[in-house]
Amino acid sequence: RASASRRGRARLASRGVTDASRRVVGVPGRIDRVARAVASPSLPSGPLDSLPVPDFLRGPLGDIVRNVETALPDDAKRALLRTQYTSAVGLRLAFFLTQGVLSSRVSGRSNIDGAAAAAAIAKAVLDPAPRAKIPDEKSNLGNIVSNAADGRALTDDEAAEVSQFLEQHLTCIVNLFRAELEHLENGTYKFPYDLNPATAPTEQWNPAQVLAIASDTLSDQAKVADRRNAKRGQELLDTFGPDPTRYPAYYLQNFHYQTDGWLSADSARLYDFQVETLFLGSADTMRRQALPFISRWMAGRDASDTKVLDVASGTGRFLTFVRDNWPELDCTAVELSPHYLDAVRKSNERFEDVATYPRAGPLKLVEANCEKMPFDDASFDAVTNVYLFHEMPKEARRNAAREFARVLKPGGKLFFVDSAQVGDGKALGMERAFDQALKRFPQFNHEPYYRDYSLTNLEELFGEFGLVLEESTVAWVSKAWCFTKRETPSKDVEEVEPVIVEAPDLSGAGAAR
């Protein structure tokens, strides 16, 4: 999610409750973490919560339920957790896979013969004669997809390669879910609140609301398809004039050819559903792969005395998972779009429920550009940032990296998630095919800065400003990093002249109106 830039107005709003006397210090230890995962308040609530039990019986019956739960073997609890998780992600994958198929049909106004391609792929999959897998180094997937987009039918061999590529990606998604399940079983972080009908937002399970947003997304997809076919990726320039103090030129893009870019309430409303459709229900899971880094860092820390800055918050999804695990954190969310900042407010309203989160820390909302943020030096213990850099040109990325380092305290952490990069496919056993897909993705989705981002050495970029890479992990088409700010600045930092790569042609941009 993009939110970027040079200098902007800042608007602050504080939400939540601050109580310095209420402090819960995390205690490290595997036993405590496992108990936290299995008995998490994010797991489905007990039967007493949904049955009309008289109040005078709730106490005694509650004790009985807790005693039974305590008596259950850990293996049985893990089996229950595994069943709950696999059922939830299985339904999620099936739902968004179906939504993706419908979306592709709605937007199928290109010259691709979908029926012929499907028939060729089916033949490749069902053919009883075994086919040798195509070695990664011989992959020609990029040219195949490019030619098909121009209207050429797929041959059987080409369809087999596409089928193999899709199979590999589905395997990666399943492995991603397995990795998360292992984190849950080990108590690394809590059972995700949005995978439990008892705690998920109503728009995720209420049939009427799900149908409404699915319908709206499909309707919008037709507009996206028209925009893609016409290569209209800068419609926002018809309404807004580039302004370095407000919305820089690179920000005024219809990224993904989406309607209104980042500058409307409708865009913010549809965004999460659109992204989950694109990634077949795995987007939140990819974001959460930064939580193990945070969990290790938080072990033994006082959450109420820890200040976290979430940069480019988008709709606030990732921030909700952070706060669900460590509710007492003192959080600040920075977002350039006022519409998305309002979505952050709405998604975090759950933490105002005192019954569920009795010690929730404050959340301050700040509308500002992340290239020059309105915060003092060394004022945060941690910075989180998800899906921002691939939508920024090189100079803007350097400015943002500098700001991350500036506002972090010495020894502070940067938890960073973004698209995987060139070479990361090696970890998935499909480096060449993966790199070809990365090269062509920005052409299909209007991501003018993506290619340069995919070739950027982030360890060097952040290292230039004193942020040292500690660990990283590839999560399907995303990657999570953990950086630490050096206690003392390096004497070897060299200022490098920024170069803008693949900047869009903004000639003829009109004044704001």
Tab-separated table of C-alpha atoms in Angstrom, residues 119-503:
chain	number	residue	atom	x	y	z
A	119	ALA	CA	-9.024	-26.541	-22.287
A	120	ALA	CA	-5.288	-26.684	-23.009
A	121	ILE	CA	-4.425	-26.469	-19.325
A	122	ALA	CA	-7.001	-29.161	-18.469
A	123	LYS	CA	-5.540	-31.437	-21.134
A	124	ALA	CA	-2.034	-30.871	-19.770
A	125	VAL	CA	-3.178	-31.728	-16.250
A	126	LEU	CA	-5.398	-34.700	-17.137
A	127	ASP	CA	-3.261	-36.233	-19.887
A	128	PRO	CA	-2.443	-39.793	-18.697
A	129	ALA	CA	0.941	-39.616	-20.414
A	130	PRO	CA	3.339	-38.237	-17.790
A	131	ARG	CA	5.055	-34.977	-18.683
A	132	ALA	CA	8.516	-34.098	-17.468
A	133	LYS	CA	8.564	-30.978	-15.331
A	134	ILE	CA	10.126	-28.016	-17.083
A	135	PRO	CA	13.481	-27.149	-15.480
A	136	ASP	CA	13.413	-23.704	-13.945
A	137	GLU	CA	16.393	-22.530	-15.984
A	138	LYS	CA	14.508	-23.350	-19.209
A	139	SER	CA	11.311	-21.587	-18.223
A	140	ASN	CA	9.813	-19.432	-20.950
A	141	LEU	CA	6.712	-18.469	-19.014
A	142	GLY	CA	7.173	-14.728	-19.465
A	143	ASN	CA	7.110	-14.914	-23.260
A	144	ILE	CA	4.230	-17.386	-23.192
A	145	VAL	CA	2.060	-15.058	-21.120
A	146	SER	CA	3.086	-12.054	-23.220
A	147	ASN	CA	2.189	-13.809	-26.477
A	148	ALA	CA	-1.099	-15.096	-25.066
A	149	ALA	CA	-2.025	-11.579	-24.029
A	150	ASP	CA	-1.588	-10.575	-27.660
A	151	GLY	CA	-4.139	-13.171	-28.688
A	152	ARG	CA	-2.058	-16.231	-29.605
A	153	ALA	CA	-3.506	-19.558	-28.428
A	154	LEU	CA	-1.470	-21.709	-26.032
A	155	THR	CA	0.068	-24.926	-27.291
A	156	ASP	CA	-0.198	-28.032	-25.134
A	157	ASP	CA	3.390	-27.675	-23.923
A	158	GLU	CA	2.904	-24.015	-23.118
A	159	ALA	CA	-0.325	-24.788	-21.272
A	160	ALA	CA	1.573	-27.425	-19.300
A	161	GLU	CA	4.142	-24.839	-18.228
A	162	VAL	CA	1.430	-22.404	-17.154
A	163	SER	CA	-0.298	-25.215	-15.254
A	164	GLN	CA	2.952	-26.162	-13.539
A	165	PHE	CA	3.568	-22.537	-12.592
A	166	LEU	CA	0.093	-22.228	-11.059
A	167	GLU	CA	0.538	-25.525	-9.217
A	168	GLN	CA	3.813	-24.294	-7.758
A	169	HIS	CA	2.174	-21.087	-6.597
A	170	LEU	CA	-0.722	-22.907	-4.960
A	171	THR	CA	1.835	-25.099	-3.195
A	172	CYS	CA	3.565	-21.938	-1.966
A	173	ILE	CA	0.267	-20.638	-0.569
A	174	VAL	CA	-0.377	-23.922	1.244
A	175	ASN	CA	3.171	-23.860	2.656
A	176	LEU	CA	2.592	-20.289	3.817
A	177	PHE	CA	-0.494	-21.411	5.738
A	178	ARG	CA	1.487	-24.325	7.203
A	179	ALA	CA	4.177	-21.941	8.407
A	180	GLU	CA	1.574	-19.760	10.104
A	181	LEU	CA	-0.058	-22.788	11.736
A	182	GLU	CA	3.309	-23.747	13.184
A	183	HIS	CA	3.654	-20.243	14.645
A	184	LEU	CA	0.211	-20.577	16.212
A	185	GLU	CA	0.963	-24.012	17.656
A	186	ASN	CA	4.210	-22.697	19.133
A	187	GLY	CA	2.433	-19.686	20.594
A	188	THR	CA	4.527	-17.214	18.610
A	189	TYR	CA	1.443	-15.083	18.082
A	190	LYS	CA	-2.299	-15.357	18.649
A	191	PHE	CA	-4.887	-17.082	16.532
A	192	PRO	CA	-5.843	-14.348	14.012
A	193	TYR	CA	-9.001	-12.638	15.164
A	194	ASP	CA	-10.366	-12.396	11.621
A	195	LEU	CA	-10.278	-16.186	11.127
A	196	ASN	CA	-12.720	-16.681	13.982
A	197	PRO	CA	-16.407	-15.879	13.280
A	198	ALA	CA	-16.847	-14.888	16.922
A	199	THR	CA	-14.292	-12.062	16.667
A	200	ALA	CA	-14.047	-11.288	12.943
A	201	PRO	CA	-15.588	-8.040	11.650
A	202	THR	CA	-19.160	-8.567	10.469
A	203	GLU	CA	-18.273	-7.639	6.895
A	204	GLN	CA	-16.210	-10.836	6.739
A	205	TRP	CA	-18.998	-13.252	7.635
A	206	ASN	CA	-22.372	-11.513	7.331
A	207	PRO	CA	-23.798	-12.892	4.042
A	208	ALA	CA	-25.462	-9.631	3.025
A	209	GLN	CA	-22.312	-7.592	3.619
A	210	VAL	CA	-20.051	-10.137	1.919
A	211	LEU	CA	-22.362	-10.279	-1.100
A	212	ALA	CA	-22.479	-6.480	-1.295
A	213	ILE	CA	-18.714	-5.946	-1.294
A	214	ALA	CA	-18.155	-8.894	-3.651
A	215	SER	CA	-20.693	-7.411	-6.067
A	216	ASP	CA	-19.182	-3.930	-5.807
A	217	THR	CA	-15.701	-5.350	-6.404
A	218	LEU	CA	-16.819	-7.178	-9.541
A	219	SER	CA	-18.539	-4.033	-10.827
A	220	ASP	CA	-15.389	-2.023	-10.236
A	221	GLN	CA	-13.293	-4.712	-11.922
A	222	ALA	CA	-14.976	-3.924	-15.240
A	223	LYS	CA	-13.812	-0.315	-14.884
A	224	VAL	CA	-10.317	-1.529	-13.995
A	225	ALA	CA	-10.282	-3.679	-17.137
A	226	ASP	CA	-11.287	-0.729	-19.321
A	227	ARG	CA	-8.583	1.387	-17.736
A	228	ARG	CA	-5.999	-1.358	-18.231
A	229	ASN	CA	-6.909	-1.867	-21.879
A	230	ALA	CA	-6.623	1.883	-22.509
A	231	LYS	CA	-3.396	2.136	-20.433
A	232	ARG	CA	-4.940	4.918	-18.364
A	233	GLY	CA	-2.807	4.726	-15.238
A	234	GLN	CA	-2.719	8.462	-14.473
A	235	GLU	CA	-6.364	9.502	-14.415
A	236	LEU	CA	-5.842	11.235	-11.090
A	237	LEU	CA	-3.857	13.927	-12.893
A	238	ASP	CA	-7.142	15.027	-14.458
A	239	THR	CA	-8.316	16.035	-10.982
A	240	PHE	CA	-5.180	16.748	-8.961
A	241	GLY	CA	-2.083	18.741	-9.825
A	242	PRO	CA	1.246	17.404	-8.484
A	243	ASP	CA	2.202	19.248	-5.313
A	244	PRO	CA	5.364	18.304	-3.389
A	245	THR	CA	3.835	19.736	-0.207
A	246	ARG	CA	0.697	17.614	-0.532
A	247	TYR	CA	0.470	14.885	-3.190
A	248	PRO	CA	3.687	14.402	-5.205
A	249	ALA	CA	3.378	13.413	-8.858
A	250	TYR	CA	4.379	9.794	-8.256
A	251	TYR	CA	1.587	9.400	-5.706
A	252	LEU	CA	-1.099	10.489	-8.183
A	253	GLN	CA	-1.251	7.144	-9.948
A	254	ASN	CA	-4.047	4.669	-10.500
A	255	PHE	CA	-1.858	1.891	-9.125
A	256	HIS	CA	-3.215	-1.499	-10.239
A	257	TYR	CA	-5.454	0.617	-12.518
A	258	GLN	CA	-7.706	0.916	-9.487
A	259	THR	CA	-10.489	3.475	-9.461
A	260	ASP	CA	-9.532	6.772	-7.756
A	261	GLY	CA	-6.050	5.559	-6.817
A	262	TRP	CA	-5.730	6.044	-3.057
A	263	LEU	CA	-7.923	9.116	-2.955
A	264	SER	CA	-11.523	8.088	-2.324
A	265	ALA	CA	-13.606	6.405	0.343
A	266	ASP	CA	-14.690	3.736	-2.167
A	267	SER	CA	-11.078	2.854	-2.916
A	268	ALA	CA	-10.414	2.383	0.802
A	269	ARG	CA	-13.598	0.340	1.232
A	270	LEU	CA	-12.776	-2.119	-1.567
A	271	TYR	CA	-9.015	-2.317	-1.107
A	272	ASP	CA	-8.664	-5.255	1.290
A	273	PHE	CA	-11.171	-7.370	-0.616
A	274	GLN	CA	-9.398	-6.617	-3.907
A	275	VAL	CA	-5.992	-7.530	-2.505
A	276	GLU	CA	-7.222	-10.767	-0.958
A	277	THR	CA	-8.810	-11.689	-4.287
A	278	LEU	CA	-5.505	-11.035	-6.056
A	279	PHE	CA	-3.583	-13.207	-3.584
A	280	LEU	CA	-6.289	-15.866	-3.115
A	281	GLY	CA	-6.951	-15.036	0.519
A	282	SER	CA	-3.303	-15.064	1.643
A	283	ALA	CA	-2.527	-11.314	1.862
A	284	ASP	CA	-3.130	-11.053	5.613
A	285	THR	CA	-1.088	-14.197	6.195
A	286	MET	CA	1.831	-12.725	4.257
A	287	ARG	CA	1.622	-9.524	6.306
A	288	ARG	CA	1.589	-11.529	9.537
A	289	GLN	CA	4.957	-13.101	8.762
A	290	ALA	CA	6.483	-10.029	10.401
A	291	LEU	CA	4.769	-10.929	13.695
A	292	PRO	CA	7.352	-13.596	14.675
A	293	PHE	CA	10.055	-10.893	14.508
A	294	ILE	CA	7.935	-8.611	16.686
A	295	SER	CA	7.119	-11.461	19.080
A	296	ARG	CA	10.784	-12.204	19.741
A	297	TRP	CA	11.495	-8.518	20.266
A	298	MET	CA	8.536	-8.034	22.615
A	299	ALA	CA	9.489	-10.947	24.898
A	300	GLY	CA	10.121	-9.340	28.290
A	301	ARG	CA	9.196	-5.817	27.146
A	302	ASP	CA	6.569	-3.641	28.784
A	303	ALA	CA	4.054	-3.076	25.976
A	304	SER	CA	2.521	-0.020	27.657
A	305	ASP	CA	5.943	1.624	27.636
A	306	THR	CA	6.637	0.792	23.962
A	307	LYS	CA	5.906	3.284	21.179
A	308	VAL	CA	5.227	1.925	17.692
A	309	LEU	CA	4.871	3.931	14.495
A	310	ASP	CA	2.974	2.260	11.632
A	311	VAL	CA	3.965	4.028	8.404
A	312	ALA	CA	1.673	3.934	5.359
A	313	SER	CA	-1.031	2.210	7.375
A	314	GLY	CA	-3.381	1.723	4.444
A	315	THR	CA	-6.633	0.445	5.930
A	316	GLY	CA	-4.870	-0.469	9.189
A	317	ARG	CA	-5.148	-4.258	8.753
A	318	PHE	CA	-1.590	-5.073	9.782
A	319	LEU	CA	-1.797	-2.686	12.724
A	320	THR	CA	-4.886	-4.516	14.024
A	321	PHE	CA	-2.937	-7.799	14.141
A	322	VAL	CA	-0.091	-6.111	16.009
A	323	ARG	CA	-2.458	-4.527	18.531
A	324	ASP	CA	-4.480	-7.740	18.936
A	325	ASN	CA	-1.300	-9.457	20.161
A	326	TRP	CA	0.035	-6.556	22.240
A	327	PRO	CA	-2.991	-4.335	23.021
A	328	GLU	CA	-1.130	-2.072	25.469
A	329	LEU	CA	1.237	-0.694	22.838
A	330	ASP	CA	1.297	3.075	22.375
A	331	CYS	CA	0.643	3.272	18.609
A	332	THR	CA	0.728	5.980	15.975
A	333	ALA	CA	-0.521	5.449	12.409
A	334	VAL	CA	0.730	7.624	9.534
A	335	GLU	CA	-1.157	7.661	6.232
A	336	LEU	CA	-1.149	10.190	3.378
A	337	SER	CA	-4.694	9.497	2.122
A	338	PRO	CA	-7.399	10.954	4.402
A	339	HIS	CA	-9.797	8.277	3.148
A	340	TYR	CA	-7.497	5.435	4.094
A	341	LEU	CA	-6.698	7.103	7.408
A	342	ASP	CA	-10.408	7.024	8.174
A	343	ALA	CA	-10.356	3.304	7.323
A	344	VAL	CA	-7.558	2.888	9.906
A	345	ARG	CA	-9.807	4.508	12.485
A	346	LYS	CA	-12.691	2.188	11.631
A	347	SER	CA	-10.642	-1.015	11.584
A	348	ASN	CA	-9.170	-0.187	14.996
A	349	GLU	CA	-12.479	0.598	16.686
A	350	ARG	CA	-12.480	-2.970	18.006
A	351	PHE	CA	-9.846	-1.953	20.569
A	352	GLU	CA	-12.301	0.446	22.189
A	353	ASP	CA	-14.180	-2.591	23.535
A	354	VAL	CA	-13.046	-2.504	27.164
A	355	ALA	CA	-14.457	-5.976	27.850
A	356	THR	CA	-12.197	-7.552	25.218
A	357	TYR	CA	-9.231	-5.183	25.514
A	358	PRO	CA	-9.310	-3.774	29.056
A	359	ARG	CA	-5.816	-2.273	28.812
A	360	ALA	CA	-5.734	-1.064	25.213
A	361	GLY	CA	-3.132	1.607	24.627
A	362	PRO	CA	-3.730	4.796	22.644
A	363	LEU	CA	-3.792	5.117	18.875
A	364	LYS	CA	-2.914	8.451	17.275
A	365	LEU	CA	-3.866	9.011	13.629
A	366	VAL	CA	-1.617	11.277	11.585
A	367	GLU	CA	-2.205	12.407	8.015
A	368	ALA	CA	1.258	13.148	6.667
A	369	ASN	CA	3.846	12.298	4.054
A	370	CYS	CA	6.318	9.677	5.170
A	371	GLU	CA	9.263	11.318	3.406
A	372	LYS	CA	9.197	14.057	6.044
A	373	MET	CA	7.208	13.055	9.104
A	374	PRO	CA	6.168	15.450	11.901
A	375	PHE	CA	7.899	13.541	14.710
A	376	ASP	CA	10.961	14.230	16.845
A	377	ASP	CA	14.206	12.361	16.346
A	378	ALA	CA	14.505	9.048	18.216
A	379	SER	CA	10.880	9.143	19.377
A	380	PHE	CA	9.758	5.549	18.601
A	381	ASP	CA	10.858	2.115	19.757
A	382	ALA	CA	9.707	0.431	16.548
A	383	VAL	CA	8.551	1.305	13.050
A	384	THR	CA	6.344	-1.003	10.981
A	385	ASN	CA	5.842	-0.610	7.241
A	386	VAL	CA	3.914	-2.862	4.867
A	387	TYR	CA	3.623	-2.754	1.044
A	388	LEU	CA	4.908	0.783	0.477
A	389	PHE	CA	8.318	0.816	-1.201
A	390	HIS	CA	7.319	-0.897	-4.450
A	391	GLU	CA	5.088	2.095	-5.210
A	392	MET	CA	7.759	4.737	-4.655
A	393	PRO	CA	10.527	5.939	-6.980
A	394	LYS	CA	14.130	5.561	-5.868
A	395	GLU	CA	14.556	9.057	-4.429
A	396	ALA	CA	11.347	8.779	-2.404
A	397	ARG	CA	12.401	5.367	-1.041
A	398	ARG	CA	15.689	6.855	0.160
A	399	ASN	CA	13.860	9.741	1.830
A	400	ALA	CA	11.497	7.348	3.584
A	401	ALA	CA	14.344	5.075	4.721
A	402	ARG	CA	16.128	8.113	6.137
A	403	GLU	CA	12.986	9.104	8.028
A	404	PHE	CA	12.486	5.596	9.433
A	405	ALA	CA	15.994	5.729	10.861
A	406	ARG	CA	15.604	9.289	12.132
A	407	VAL	CA	12.476	8.681	14.210
A	408	LEU	CA	13.746	5.372	15.643
A	409	LYS	CA	15.539	5.284	18.956
A	410	PRO	CA	19.039	3.751	18.947
A	411	GLY	CA	18.524	-0.007	19.145
A	412	GLY	CA	14.983	0.379	17.816
A	413	LYS	CA	13.459	-1.999	15.263
A	414	LEU	CA	12.114	-1.655	11.746
A	415	PHE	CA	9.671	-4.416	10.818
A	416	PHE	CA	9.251	-4.243	7.058
A	417	VAL	CA	7.055	-6.200	4.607
A	418	ASP	CA	6.877	-5.720	0.861
A	419	SER	CA	6.878	-7.601	-2.409
A	420	ALA	CA	9.459	-10.302	-2.940
A	421	GLN	CA	12.316	-9.265	-5.226
A	422	VAL	CA	14.346	-10.635	-8.098
A	423	GLY	CA	16.174	-13.731	-6.870
A	424	ASP	CA	13.760	-14.532	-4.035
A	425	GLY	CA	12.109	-17.224	-6.160
A	426	LYS	CA	15.168	-19.383	-5.524
A	427	ALA	CA	13.800	-20.108	-2.052
A	428	LEU	CA	10.663	-21.440	-3.754
A	429	GLY	CA	12.508	-23.547	-6.347
A	430	MET	CA	11.264	-21.443	-9.258
A	431	GLU	CA	13.702	-18.547	-9.556
A	432	ARG	CA	13.607	-17.990	-13.328
A	433	ALA	CA	9.831	-18.271	-13.675
A	434	PHE	CA	9.387	-16.099	-10.587
A	435	ASP	CA	11.715	-13.404	-11.933
A	436	GLN	CA	9.904	-13.409	-15.277
A	437	ALA	CA	6.608	-12.885	-13.471
A	438	LEU	CA	8.101	-10.020	-11.439
A	439	LYS	CA	9.308	-8.379	-14.645
A	440	ARG	CA	5.878	-8.462	-16.289
A	441	PHE	CA	3.689	-7.816	-13.252
A	442	PRO	CA	4.173	-4.012	-13.315
A	443	GLN	CA	3.236	-3.835	-17.001
A	444	PHE	CA	-0.076	-5.570	-16.390
A	445	ASN	CA	-0.925	-3.782	-13.137
A	446	HIS	CA	0.462	-0.271	-13.692
A	447	GLU	CA	3.259	-0.304	-11.149
A	448	PRO	CA	5.743	2.186	-12.684
A	449	TYR	CA	8.307	1.889	-9.873
A	450	TYR	CA	8.004	-1.831	-9.202
A	451	ARG	CA	10.771	-3.025	-11.519
A	452	ASP	CA	13.346	-0.722	-9.961
A	453	TYR	CA	12.179	-1.741	-6.482
A	454	SER	CA	12.529	-5.436	-7.369
A	455	LEU	CA	16.223	-4.848	-8.174
A	456	THR	CA	16.974	-2.653	-5.148
A	457	ASN	CA	19.319	-3.987	-2.456
A	458	LEU	CA	17.292	-3.093	0.636
A	459	GLU	CA	20.015	-4.195	3.025
A	460	GLU	CA	22.322	-1.582	1.500
A	461	LEU	CA	19.600	1.064	1.298
A	462	PHE	CA	18.613	0.833	4.953
A	463	GLY	CA	22.205	0.197	6.007
A	464	GLU	CA	23.145	3.578	4.576
A	465	PHE	CA	21.068	5.168	7.355
A	466	GLY	CA	22.232	2.913	10.186
A	467	LEU	CA	19.562	0.205	9.963
A	468	VAL	CA	21.192	-3.215	10.118
A	469	LEU	CA	19.447	-6.306	8.717
A	470	GLU	CA	18.882	-8.932	11.411
A	471	GLU	CA	16.699	-11.515	9.638
A	472	SER	CA	14.280	-11.970	6.756
A	473	THR	CA	11.891	-14.550	5.351
A	474	VAL	CA	10.188	-15.083	1.995
A	475	ALA	CA	6.410	-15.511	2.295
A	476	TRP	CA	5.203	-16.565	-1.182
A	477	VAL	CA	5.235	-13.315	-3.217
A	478	SER	CA	6.071	-11.162	-0.184
A	479	LYS	CA	9.097	-10.856	2.038
A	480	ALA	CA	9.444	-9.757	5.658
A	481	TRP	CA	12.564	-8.098	7.074
A	482	CYS	CA	13.708	-7.076	10.548
A	483	PHE	CA	16.255	-4.248	10.891
A	484	THR	CA	17.868	-2.754	14.003
A	485	LYS	CA	19.080	0.824	14.320
A	486	ARG	CA	22.712	0.973	15.318
A	487	GLU	CA	23.366	2.330	18.780
A	488	THR	CA	26.023	4.648	17.332
A	489	PRO	CA	26.045	6.015	13.773
A	490	SER	CA	28.504	4.529	11.300
A	491	LYS	CA	31.409	6.691	10.175
A	492	ASP	CA	31.346	5.066	6.742
A	493	VAL	CA	28.031	6.462	5.549
A	494	GLU	CA	28.436	7.953	2.072
A	495	GLU	CA	25.852	10.294	0.608
A	496	VAL	CA	24.730	9.008	-2.798
A	497	GLU	CA	23.118	11.177	-5.442
A	498	PRO	CA	19.560	9.845	-5.948
A	499	VAL	CA	18.455	8.724	-9.384
A	500	ILE	CA	14.820	8.454	-10.415
A	501	VAL	CA	14.182	5.260	-12.363
A	502	GLU	CA	11.185	4.575	-14.590
A	503	ALA	CA	9.381	7.757	-13.579
